[in-house]
mmCIF file of C-alpha atoms in Angstrom:
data_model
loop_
_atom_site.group_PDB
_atom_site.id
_atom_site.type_symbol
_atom_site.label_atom_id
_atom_site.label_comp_id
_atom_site.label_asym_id
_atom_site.label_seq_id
_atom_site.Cartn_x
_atom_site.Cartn_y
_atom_site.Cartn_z
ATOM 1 C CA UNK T 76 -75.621 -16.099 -26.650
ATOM 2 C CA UNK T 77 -77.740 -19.342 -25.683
ATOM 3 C CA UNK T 78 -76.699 -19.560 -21.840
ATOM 4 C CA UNK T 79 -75.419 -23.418 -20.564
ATOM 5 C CA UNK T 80 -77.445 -25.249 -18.360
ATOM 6 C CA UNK T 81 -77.099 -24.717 -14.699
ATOM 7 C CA UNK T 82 -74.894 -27.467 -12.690
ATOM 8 C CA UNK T 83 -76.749 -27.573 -9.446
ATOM 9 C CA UNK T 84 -75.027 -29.445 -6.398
ATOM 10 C CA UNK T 85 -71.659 -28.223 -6.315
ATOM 11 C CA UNK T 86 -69.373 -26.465 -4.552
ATOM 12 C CA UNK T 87 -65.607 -25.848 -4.048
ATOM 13 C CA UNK T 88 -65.243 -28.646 -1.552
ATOM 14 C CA UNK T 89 -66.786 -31.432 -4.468
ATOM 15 C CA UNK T 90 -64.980 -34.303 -5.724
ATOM 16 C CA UNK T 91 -62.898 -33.312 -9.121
ATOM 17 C CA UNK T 92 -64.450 -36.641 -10.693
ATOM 18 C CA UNK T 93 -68.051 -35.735 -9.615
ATOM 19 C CA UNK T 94 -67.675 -32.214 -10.920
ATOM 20 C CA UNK T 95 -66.222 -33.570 -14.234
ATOM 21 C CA UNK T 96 -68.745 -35.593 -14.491
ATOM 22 C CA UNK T 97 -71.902 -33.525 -14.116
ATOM 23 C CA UNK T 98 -70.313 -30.959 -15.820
ATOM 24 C CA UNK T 99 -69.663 -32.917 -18.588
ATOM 25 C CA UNK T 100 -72.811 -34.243 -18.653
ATOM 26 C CA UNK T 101 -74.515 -31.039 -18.893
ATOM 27 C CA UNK T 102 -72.310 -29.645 -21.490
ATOM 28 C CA UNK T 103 -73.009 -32.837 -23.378
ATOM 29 C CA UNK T 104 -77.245 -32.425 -22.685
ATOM 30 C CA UNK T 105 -76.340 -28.336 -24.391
ATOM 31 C CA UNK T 106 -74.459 -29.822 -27.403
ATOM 32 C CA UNK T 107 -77.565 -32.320 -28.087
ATOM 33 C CA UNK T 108 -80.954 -30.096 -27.592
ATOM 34 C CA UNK T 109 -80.763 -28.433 -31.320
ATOM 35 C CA UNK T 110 -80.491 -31.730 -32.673
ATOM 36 C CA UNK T 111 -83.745 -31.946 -33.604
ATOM 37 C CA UNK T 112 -83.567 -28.719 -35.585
ATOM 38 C CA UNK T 113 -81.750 -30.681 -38.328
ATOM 39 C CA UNK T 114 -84.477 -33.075 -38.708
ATOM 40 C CA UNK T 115 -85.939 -32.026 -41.787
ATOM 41 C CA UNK T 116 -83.639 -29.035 -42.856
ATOM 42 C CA UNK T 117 -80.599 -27.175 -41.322
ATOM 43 C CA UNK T 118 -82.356 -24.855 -39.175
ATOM 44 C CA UNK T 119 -79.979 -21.284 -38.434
ATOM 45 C CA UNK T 120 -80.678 -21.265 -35.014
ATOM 46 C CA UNK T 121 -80.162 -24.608 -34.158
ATOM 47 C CA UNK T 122 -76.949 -24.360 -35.911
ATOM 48 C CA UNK T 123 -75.628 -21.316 -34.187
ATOM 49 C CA UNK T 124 -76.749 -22.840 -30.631
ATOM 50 C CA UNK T 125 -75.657 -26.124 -31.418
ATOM 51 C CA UNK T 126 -72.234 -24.620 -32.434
ATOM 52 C CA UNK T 127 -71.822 -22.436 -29.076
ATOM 53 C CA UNK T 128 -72.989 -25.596 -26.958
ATOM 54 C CA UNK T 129 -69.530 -27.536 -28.657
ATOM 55 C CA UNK T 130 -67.063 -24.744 -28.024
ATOM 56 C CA UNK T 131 -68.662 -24.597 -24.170
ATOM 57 C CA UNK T 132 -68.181 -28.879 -24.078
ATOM 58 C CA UNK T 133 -64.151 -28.390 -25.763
ATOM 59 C CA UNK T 134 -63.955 -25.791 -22.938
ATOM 60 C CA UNK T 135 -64.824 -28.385 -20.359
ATOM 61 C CA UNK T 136 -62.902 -30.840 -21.961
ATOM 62 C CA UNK T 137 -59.635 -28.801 -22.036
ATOM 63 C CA UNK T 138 -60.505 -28.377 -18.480
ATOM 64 C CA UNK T 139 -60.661 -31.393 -16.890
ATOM 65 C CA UNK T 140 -57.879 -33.005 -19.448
ATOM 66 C CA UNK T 141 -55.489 -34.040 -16.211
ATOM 67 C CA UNK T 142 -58.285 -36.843 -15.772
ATOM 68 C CA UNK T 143 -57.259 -38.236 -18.885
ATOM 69 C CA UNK T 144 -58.254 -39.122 -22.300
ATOM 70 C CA UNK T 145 -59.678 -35.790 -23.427
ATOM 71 C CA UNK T 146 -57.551 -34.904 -26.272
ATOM 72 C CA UNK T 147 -59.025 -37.389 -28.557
ATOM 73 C CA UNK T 148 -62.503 -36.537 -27.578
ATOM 74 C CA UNK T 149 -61.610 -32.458 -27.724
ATOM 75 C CA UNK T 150 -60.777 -33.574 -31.560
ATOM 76 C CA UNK T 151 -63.627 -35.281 -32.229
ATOM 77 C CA UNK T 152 -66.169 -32.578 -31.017
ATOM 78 C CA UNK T 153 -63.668 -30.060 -32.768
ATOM 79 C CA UNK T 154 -64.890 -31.765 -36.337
ATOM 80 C CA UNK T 155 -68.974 -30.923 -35.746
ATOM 81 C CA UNK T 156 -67.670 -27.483 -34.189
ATOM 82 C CA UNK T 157 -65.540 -26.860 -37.603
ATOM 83 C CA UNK T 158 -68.639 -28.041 -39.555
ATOM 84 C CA UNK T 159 -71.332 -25.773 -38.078
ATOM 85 C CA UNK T 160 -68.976 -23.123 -38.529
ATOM 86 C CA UNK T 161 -69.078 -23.853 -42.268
ATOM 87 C CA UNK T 162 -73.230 -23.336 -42.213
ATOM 88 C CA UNK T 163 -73.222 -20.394 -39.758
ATOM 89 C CA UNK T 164 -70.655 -18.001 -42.196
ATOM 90 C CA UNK T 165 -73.218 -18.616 -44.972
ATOM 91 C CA UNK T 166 -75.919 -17.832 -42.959
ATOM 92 C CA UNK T 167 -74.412 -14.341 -41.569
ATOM 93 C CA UNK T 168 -73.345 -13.505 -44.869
ATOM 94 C CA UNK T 169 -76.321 -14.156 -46.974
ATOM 95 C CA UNK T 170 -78.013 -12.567 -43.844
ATOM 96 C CA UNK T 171 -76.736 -9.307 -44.249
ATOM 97 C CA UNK T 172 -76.529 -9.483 -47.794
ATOM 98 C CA UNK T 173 -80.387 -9.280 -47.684
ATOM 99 C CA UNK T 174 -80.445 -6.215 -45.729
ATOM 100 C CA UNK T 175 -78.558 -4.415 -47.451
ATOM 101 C CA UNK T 176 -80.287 -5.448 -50.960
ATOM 102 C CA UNK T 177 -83.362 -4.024 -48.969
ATOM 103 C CA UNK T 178 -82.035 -0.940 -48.257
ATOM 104 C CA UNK T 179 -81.048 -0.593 -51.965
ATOM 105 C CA UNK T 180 -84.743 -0.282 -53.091
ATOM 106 C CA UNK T 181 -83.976 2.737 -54.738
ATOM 107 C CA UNK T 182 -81.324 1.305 -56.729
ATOM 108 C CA UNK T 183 -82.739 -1.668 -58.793
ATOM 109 C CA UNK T 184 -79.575 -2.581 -60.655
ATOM 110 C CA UNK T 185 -77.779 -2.927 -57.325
ATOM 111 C CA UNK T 186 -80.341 -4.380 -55.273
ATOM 112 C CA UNK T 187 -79.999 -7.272 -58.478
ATOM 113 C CA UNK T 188 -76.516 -7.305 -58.553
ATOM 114 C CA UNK T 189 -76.724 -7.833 -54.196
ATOM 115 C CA UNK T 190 -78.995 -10.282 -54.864
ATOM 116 C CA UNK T 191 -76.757 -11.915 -57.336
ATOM 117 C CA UNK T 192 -73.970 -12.205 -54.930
ATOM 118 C CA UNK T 193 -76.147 -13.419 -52.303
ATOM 119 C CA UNK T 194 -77.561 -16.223 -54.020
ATOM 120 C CA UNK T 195 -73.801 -17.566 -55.265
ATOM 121 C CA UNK T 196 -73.240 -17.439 -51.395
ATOM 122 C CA UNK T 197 -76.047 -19.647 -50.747
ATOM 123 C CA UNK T 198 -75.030 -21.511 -53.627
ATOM 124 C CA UNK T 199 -72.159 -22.915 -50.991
ATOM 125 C CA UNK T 200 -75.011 -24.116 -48.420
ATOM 126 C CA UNK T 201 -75.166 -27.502 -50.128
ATOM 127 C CA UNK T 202 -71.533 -28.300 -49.711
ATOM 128 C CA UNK T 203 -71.542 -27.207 -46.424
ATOM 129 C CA UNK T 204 -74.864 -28.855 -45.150
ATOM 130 C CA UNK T 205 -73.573 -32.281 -46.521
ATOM 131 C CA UNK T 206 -70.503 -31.728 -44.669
ATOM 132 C CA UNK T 207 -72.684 -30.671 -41.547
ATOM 133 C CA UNK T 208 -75.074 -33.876 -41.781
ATOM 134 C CA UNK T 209 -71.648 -36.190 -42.325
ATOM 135 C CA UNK T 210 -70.193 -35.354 -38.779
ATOM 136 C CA UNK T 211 -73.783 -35.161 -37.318
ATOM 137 C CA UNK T 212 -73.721 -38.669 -38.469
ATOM 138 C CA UNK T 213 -70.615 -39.339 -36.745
ATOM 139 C CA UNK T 214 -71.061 -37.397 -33.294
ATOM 140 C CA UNK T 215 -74.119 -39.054 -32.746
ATOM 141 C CA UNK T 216 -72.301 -43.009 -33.833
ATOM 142 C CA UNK T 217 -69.237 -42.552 -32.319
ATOM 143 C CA UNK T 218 -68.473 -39.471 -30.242
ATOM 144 C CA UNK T 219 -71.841 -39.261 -28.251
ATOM 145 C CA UNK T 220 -71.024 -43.058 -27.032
ATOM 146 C CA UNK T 221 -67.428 -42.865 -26.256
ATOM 147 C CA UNK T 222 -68.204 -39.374 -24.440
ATOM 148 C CA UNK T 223 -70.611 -41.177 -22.130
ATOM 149 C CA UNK T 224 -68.673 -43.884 -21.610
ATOM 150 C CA UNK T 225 -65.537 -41.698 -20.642
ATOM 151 C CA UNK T 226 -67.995 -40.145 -18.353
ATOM 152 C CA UNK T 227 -68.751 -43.020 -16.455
ATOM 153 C CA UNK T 228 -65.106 -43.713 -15.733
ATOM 154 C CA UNK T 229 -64.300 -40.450 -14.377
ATOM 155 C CA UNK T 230 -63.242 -40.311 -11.027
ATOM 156 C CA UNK T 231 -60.902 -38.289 -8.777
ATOM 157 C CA UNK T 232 -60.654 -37.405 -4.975
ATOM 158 C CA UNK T 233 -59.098 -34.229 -5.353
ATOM 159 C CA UNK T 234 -61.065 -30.463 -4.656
ATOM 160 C CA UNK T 235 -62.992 -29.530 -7.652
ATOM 161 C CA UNK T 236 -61.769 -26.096 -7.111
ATOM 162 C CA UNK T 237 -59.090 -24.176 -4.513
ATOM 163 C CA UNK T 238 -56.244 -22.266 -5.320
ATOM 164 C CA UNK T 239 -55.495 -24.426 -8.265
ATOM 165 C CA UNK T 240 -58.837 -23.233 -10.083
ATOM 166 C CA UNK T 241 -57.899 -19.961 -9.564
ATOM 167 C CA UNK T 242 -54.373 -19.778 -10.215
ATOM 168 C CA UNK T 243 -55.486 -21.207 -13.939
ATOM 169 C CA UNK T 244 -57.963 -18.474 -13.954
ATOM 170 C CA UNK T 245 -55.004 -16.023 -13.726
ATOM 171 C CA UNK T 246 -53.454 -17.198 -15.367
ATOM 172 C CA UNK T 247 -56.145 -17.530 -18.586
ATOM 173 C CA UNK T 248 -56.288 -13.501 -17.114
ATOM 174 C CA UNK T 249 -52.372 -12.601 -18.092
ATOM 175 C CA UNK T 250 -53.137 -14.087 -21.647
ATOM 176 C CA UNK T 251 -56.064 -11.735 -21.898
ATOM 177 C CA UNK T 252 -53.922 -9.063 -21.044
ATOM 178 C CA UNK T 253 -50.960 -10.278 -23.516
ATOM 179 C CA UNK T 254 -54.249 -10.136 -26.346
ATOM 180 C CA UNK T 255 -55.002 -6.615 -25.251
ATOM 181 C CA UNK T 256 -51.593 -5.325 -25.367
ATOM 182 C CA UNK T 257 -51.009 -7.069 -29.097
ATOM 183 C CA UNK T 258 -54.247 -5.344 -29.847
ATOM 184 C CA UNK T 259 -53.099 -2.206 -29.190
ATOM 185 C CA UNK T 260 -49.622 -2.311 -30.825
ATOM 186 C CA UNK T 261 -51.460 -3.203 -34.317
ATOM 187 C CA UNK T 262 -55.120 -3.251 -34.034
ATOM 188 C CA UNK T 263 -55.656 -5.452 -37.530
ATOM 189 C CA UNK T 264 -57.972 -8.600 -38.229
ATOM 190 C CA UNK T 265 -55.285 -11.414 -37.046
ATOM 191 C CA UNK T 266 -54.804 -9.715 -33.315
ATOM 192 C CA UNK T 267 -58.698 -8.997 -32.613
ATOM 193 C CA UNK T 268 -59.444 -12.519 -33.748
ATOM 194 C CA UNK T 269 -57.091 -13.834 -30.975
ATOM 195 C CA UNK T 270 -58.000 -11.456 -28.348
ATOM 196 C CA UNK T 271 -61.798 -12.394 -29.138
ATOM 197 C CA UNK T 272 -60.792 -16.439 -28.204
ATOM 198 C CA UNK T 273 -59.029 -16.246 -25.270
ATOM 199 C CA UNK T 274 -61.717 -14.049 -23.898
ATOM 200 C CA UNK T 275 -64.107 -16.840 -24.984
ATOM 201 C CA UNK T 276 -61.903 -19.237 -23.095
ATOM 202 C CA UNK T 277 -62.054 -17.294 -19.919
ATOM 203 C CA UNK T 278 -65.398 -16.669 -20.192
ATOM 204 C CA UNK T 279 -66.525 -20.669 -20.464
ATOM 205 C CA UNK T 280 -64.247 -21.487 -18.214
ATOM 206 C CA UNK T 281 -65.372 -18.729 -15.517
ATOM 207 C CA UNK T 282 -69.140 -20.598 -16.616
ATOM 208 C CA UNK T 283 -67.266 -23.811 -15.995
ATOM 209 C CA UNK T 284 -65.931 -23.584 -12.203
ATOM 210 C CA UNK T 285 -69.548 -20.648 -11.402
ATOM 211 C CA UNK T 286 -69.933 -23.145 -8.552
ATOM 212 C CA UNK T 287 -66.560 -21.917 -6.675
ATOM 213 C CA UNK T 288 -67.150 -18.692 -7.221
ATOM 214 C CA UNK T 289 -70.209 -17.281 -7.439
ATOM 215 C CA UNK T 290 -69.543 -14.706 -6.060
ATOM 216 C CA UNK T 291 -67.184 -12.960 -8.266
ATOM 217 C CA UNK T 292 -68.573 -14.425 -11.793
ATOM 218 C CA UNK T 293 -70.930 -11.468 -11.984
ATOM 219 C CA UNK T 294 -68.702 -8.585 -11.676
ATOM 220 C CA UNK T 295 -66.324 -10.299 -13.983
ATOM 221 C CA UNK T 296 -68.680 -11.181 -16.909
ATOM 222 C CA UNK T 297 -70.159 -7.729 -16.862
ATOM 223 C CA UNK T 298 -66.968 -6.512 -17.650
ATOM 224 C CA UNK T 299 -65.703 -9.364 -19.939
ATOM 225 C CA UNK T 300 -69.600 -9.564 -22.061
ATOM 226 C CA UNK T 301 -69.051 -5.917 -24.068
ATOM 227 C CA UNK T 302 -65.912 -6.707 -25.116
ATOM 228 C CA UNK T 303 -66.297 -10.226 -26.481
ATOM 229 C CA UNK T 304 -69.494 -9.344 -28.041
ATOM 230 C CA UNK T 305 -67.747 -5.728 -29.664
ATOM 231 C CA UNK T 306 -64.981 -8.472 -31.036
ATOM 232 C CA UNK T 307 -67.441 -10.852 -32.598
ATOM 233 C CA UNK T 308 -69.142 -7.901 -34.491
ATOM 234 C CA UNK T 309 -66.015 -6.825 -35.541
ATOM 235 C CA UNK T 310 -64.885 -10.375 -36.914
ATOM 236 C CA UNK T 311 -67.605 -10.107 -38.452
ATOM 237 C CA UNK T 312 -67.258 -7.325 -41.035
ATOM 238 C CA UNK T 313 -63.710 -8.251 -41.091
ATOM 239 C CA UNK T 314 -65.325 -11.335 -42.795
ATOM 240 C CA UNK T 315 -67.335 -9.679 -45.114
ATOM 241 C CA UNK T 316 -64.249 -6.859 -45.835
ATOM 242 C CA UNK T 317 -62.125 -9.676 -46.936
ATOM 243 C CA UNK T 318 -64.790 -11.539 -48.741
ATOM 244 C CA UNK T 319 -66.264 -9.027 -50.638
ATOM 245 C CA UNK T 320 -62.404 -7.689 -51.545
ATOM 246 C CA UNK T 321 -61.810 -10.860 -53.201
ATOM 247 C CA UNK T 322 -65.339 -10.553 -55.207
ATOM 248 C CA UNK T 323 -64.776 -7.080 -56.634
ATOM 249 C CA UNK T 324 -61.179 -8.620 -57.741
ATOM 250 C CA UNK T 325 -61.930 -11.555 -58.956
ATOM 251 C CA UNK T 326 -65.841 -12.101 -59.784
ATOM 252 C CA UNK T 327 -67.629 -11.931 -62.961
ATOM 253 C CA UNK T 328 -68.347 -8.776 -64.141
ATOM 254 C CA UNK T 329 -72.036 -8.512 -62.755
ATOM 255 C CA UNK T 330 -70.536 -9.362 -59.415
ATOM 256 C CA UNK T 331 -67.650 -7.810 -59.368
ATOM 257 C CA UNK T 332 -69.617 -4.472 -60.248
ATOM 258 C CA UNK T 333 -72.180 -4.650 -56.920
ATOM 259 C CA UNK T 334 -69.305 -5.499 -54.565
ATOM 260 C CA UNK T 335 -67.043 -2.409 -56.083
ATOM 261 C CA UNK T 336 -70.688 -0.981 -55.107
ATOM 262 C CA UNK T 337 -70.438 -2.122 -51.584
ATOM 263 C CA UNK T 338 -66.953 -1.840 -50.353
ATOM 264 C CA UNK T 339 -67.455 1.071 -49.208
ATOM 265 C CA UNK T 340 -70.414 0.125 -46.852
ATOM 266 C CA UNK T 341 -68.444 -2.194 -46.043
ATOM 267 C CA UNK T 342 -65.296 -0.460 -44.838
ATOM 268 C CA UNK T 343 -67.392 2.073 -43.117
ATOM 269 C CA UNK T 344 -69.271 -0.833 -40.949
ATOM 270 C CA UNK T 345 -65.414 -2.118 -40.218
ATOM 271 C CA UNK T 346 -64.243 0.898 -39.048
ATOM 272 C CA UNK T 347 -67.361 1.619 -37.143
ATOM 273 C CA UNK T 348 -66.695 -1.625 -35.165
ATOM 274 C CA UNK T 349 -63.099 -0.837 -35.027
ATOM 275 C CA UNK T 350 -63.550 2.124 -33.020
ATOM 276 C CA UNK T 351 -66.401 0.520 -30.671
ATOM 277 C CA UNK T 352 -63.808 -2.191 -29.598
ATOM 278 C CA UNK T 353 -60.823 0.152 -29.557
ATOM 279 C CA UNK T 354 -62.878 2.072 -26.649
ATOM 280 C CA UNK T 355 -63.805 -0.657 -24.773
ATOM 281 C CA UNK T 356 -60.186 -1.790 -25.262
ATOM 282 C CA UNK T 357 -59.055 1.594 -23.679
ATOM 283 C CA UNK T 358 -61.427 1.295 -20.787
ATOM 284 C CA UNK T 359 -59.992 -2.099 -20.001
ATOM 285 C CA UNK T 360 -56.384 -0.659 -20.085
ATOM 286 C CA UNK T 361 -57.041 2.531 -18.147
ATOM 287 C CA UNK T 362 -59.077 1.224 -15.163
ATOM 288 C CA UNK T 363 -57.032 -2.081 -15.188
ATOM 289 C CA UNK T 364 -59.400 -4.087 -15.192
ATOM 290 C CA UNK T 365 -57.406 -7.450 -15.685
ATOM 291 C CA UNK T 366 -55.356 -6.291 -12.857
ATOM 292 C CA UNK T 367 -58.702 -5.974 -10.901
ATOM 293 C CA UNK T 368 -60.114 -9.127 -11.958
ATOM 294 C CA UNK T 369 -56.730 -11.234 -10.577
ATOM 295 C CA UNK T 370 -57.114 -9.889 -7.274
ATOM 296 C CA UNK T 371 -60.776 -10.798 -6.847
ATOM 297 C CA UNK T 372 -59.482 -14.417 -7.846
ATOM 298 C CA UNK T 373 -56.932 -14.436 -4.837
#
């Protein structure tokens, strides 16, 4: 994961406006770099930084929302989020798709049939991609301006960070927990999926308020990384399970054929992902760790 650009300066003793507003600023500079990469054509990498740049920049925004005027804005950036999340399935999917046709060398009536379905899932790039270019259109028009002005306006006296900061953090903690012990009670697609976001939202806003404490940021995203990663890769193939479900039900007969053909490559990579995540799920249960990670907030 693309890592957000360092806020130099600031400390827990800064201004809650001047913290907003650097912060916001640099989230801002993070959400703008890959522009270029859609220049010419939607480049993949631009698109999946671009897209992890927005969700760090809604983070921020959720955070400082007692300064007012943030929902609005969170909405707006929410659209070109929603819209590179369009592009980036595709690209995953055809992605893999490819590997596994290579893989089927010895098979040239699957490898075509793969094939097949990958190109009908590229086939949905163009709707996508004008969708993508539409809101690009728009951020840059409307939401880049109004973000800087809001920017300029910000201003508050209070501590950037203190026991507020951290009770919030605990807070974000005890949801983590709630995920993990959902998880556990019925480990299916719907309960990972929400698990996997509010560790994302702890983990930008940790990124978010690294300036009060540095200190403890490292020990707690070298527990929190493994897990959030393990819960992306399974989202993943839960993707492609329920994707390629629906083809072998309800494609043409070509189609439906090579993803009958790879269900079962498919269910194996699920429940190969499954049991990755269900370990590191145990190891966070059995040594506590969200227990742990409270008390080095205190």
């Amino acid at each position: 994961m693309a890592q957000p650009t360092p806020i130099r300066g600031l400390g827990p003793d800064s201004r809650l406006g001047d913290a907003a507003r650097r912060i916001l600023a640099g989230r801002l500079a993070d959400v703008r770099k890959p522009e270029a990469g859609f220049q010419d054509a939607v480049d993949d990498a631009s698109v999946h930084d671009m897209r992890v740049a927005t969700r760090r920049l809604r983070a921020a925004l959720k955070v400082f929302r007692s300064l007012g005027g943030m929902k609005k804005l969170e909405r707006d950036v929410k659209r070109i989020q929603d819209a590179l999340g369009g592009v980036r399935d595709v690209h995953v999917q055809s992605a893999w798709l490819e590997s596994v046709a290579r893989k089927a060398s010895k098979n040239p009536q699957v490898r075509a049939g793969i094939q097949t379905l990958r190109k009908k899932r590229l086939s949905e790039l163009e709707t996508h991609e004008t969708r993508l270019h539409a809101e690009l259109e728009r951020w840059m028009d409307r939401t880049v301006p109004r973000l800087l002005r809001k920017l300029d306006g910000l201003d508050d006296g209070h501590r950037f960070a203190g026991r507020r900061v951290r009770d919030a953090l605990r807070q974000r903690l005890k949801r983590v927990q709630k995920g993990i012990d959902t998880y556990v009670d019925a480990a299916d697609a719907a309960s990972a999926h929400e698990l996997r976001k509010e560790l994302k939202r702890l983990r930008y806003e940790l990124e978010i308020f690294q300036p009060a404490i540095r200190r403890t940021l490292d020990a707690l995203l070298e527990v929190l990384v493994p897990l959030q990663d393990g819960l992306g890769e399974l989202h993943d193939a839960d993707v492609r399970l329920e994707l390629f479900e629906r083809l072998a039900a309800e494609s043409a007969p070509r189609e439906r054929k090579s993803a009958r053909a790879l269900l079962p490559l498919v269910r194996e990579e699920r429940t190969k992902r499954a049991a990755e995540t269900a370990r590191e799920v145990q190891r966070w249960r059995t040594e506590e760790i969200p227990k742990r990670l409270r008390r080095m907030l205190t």
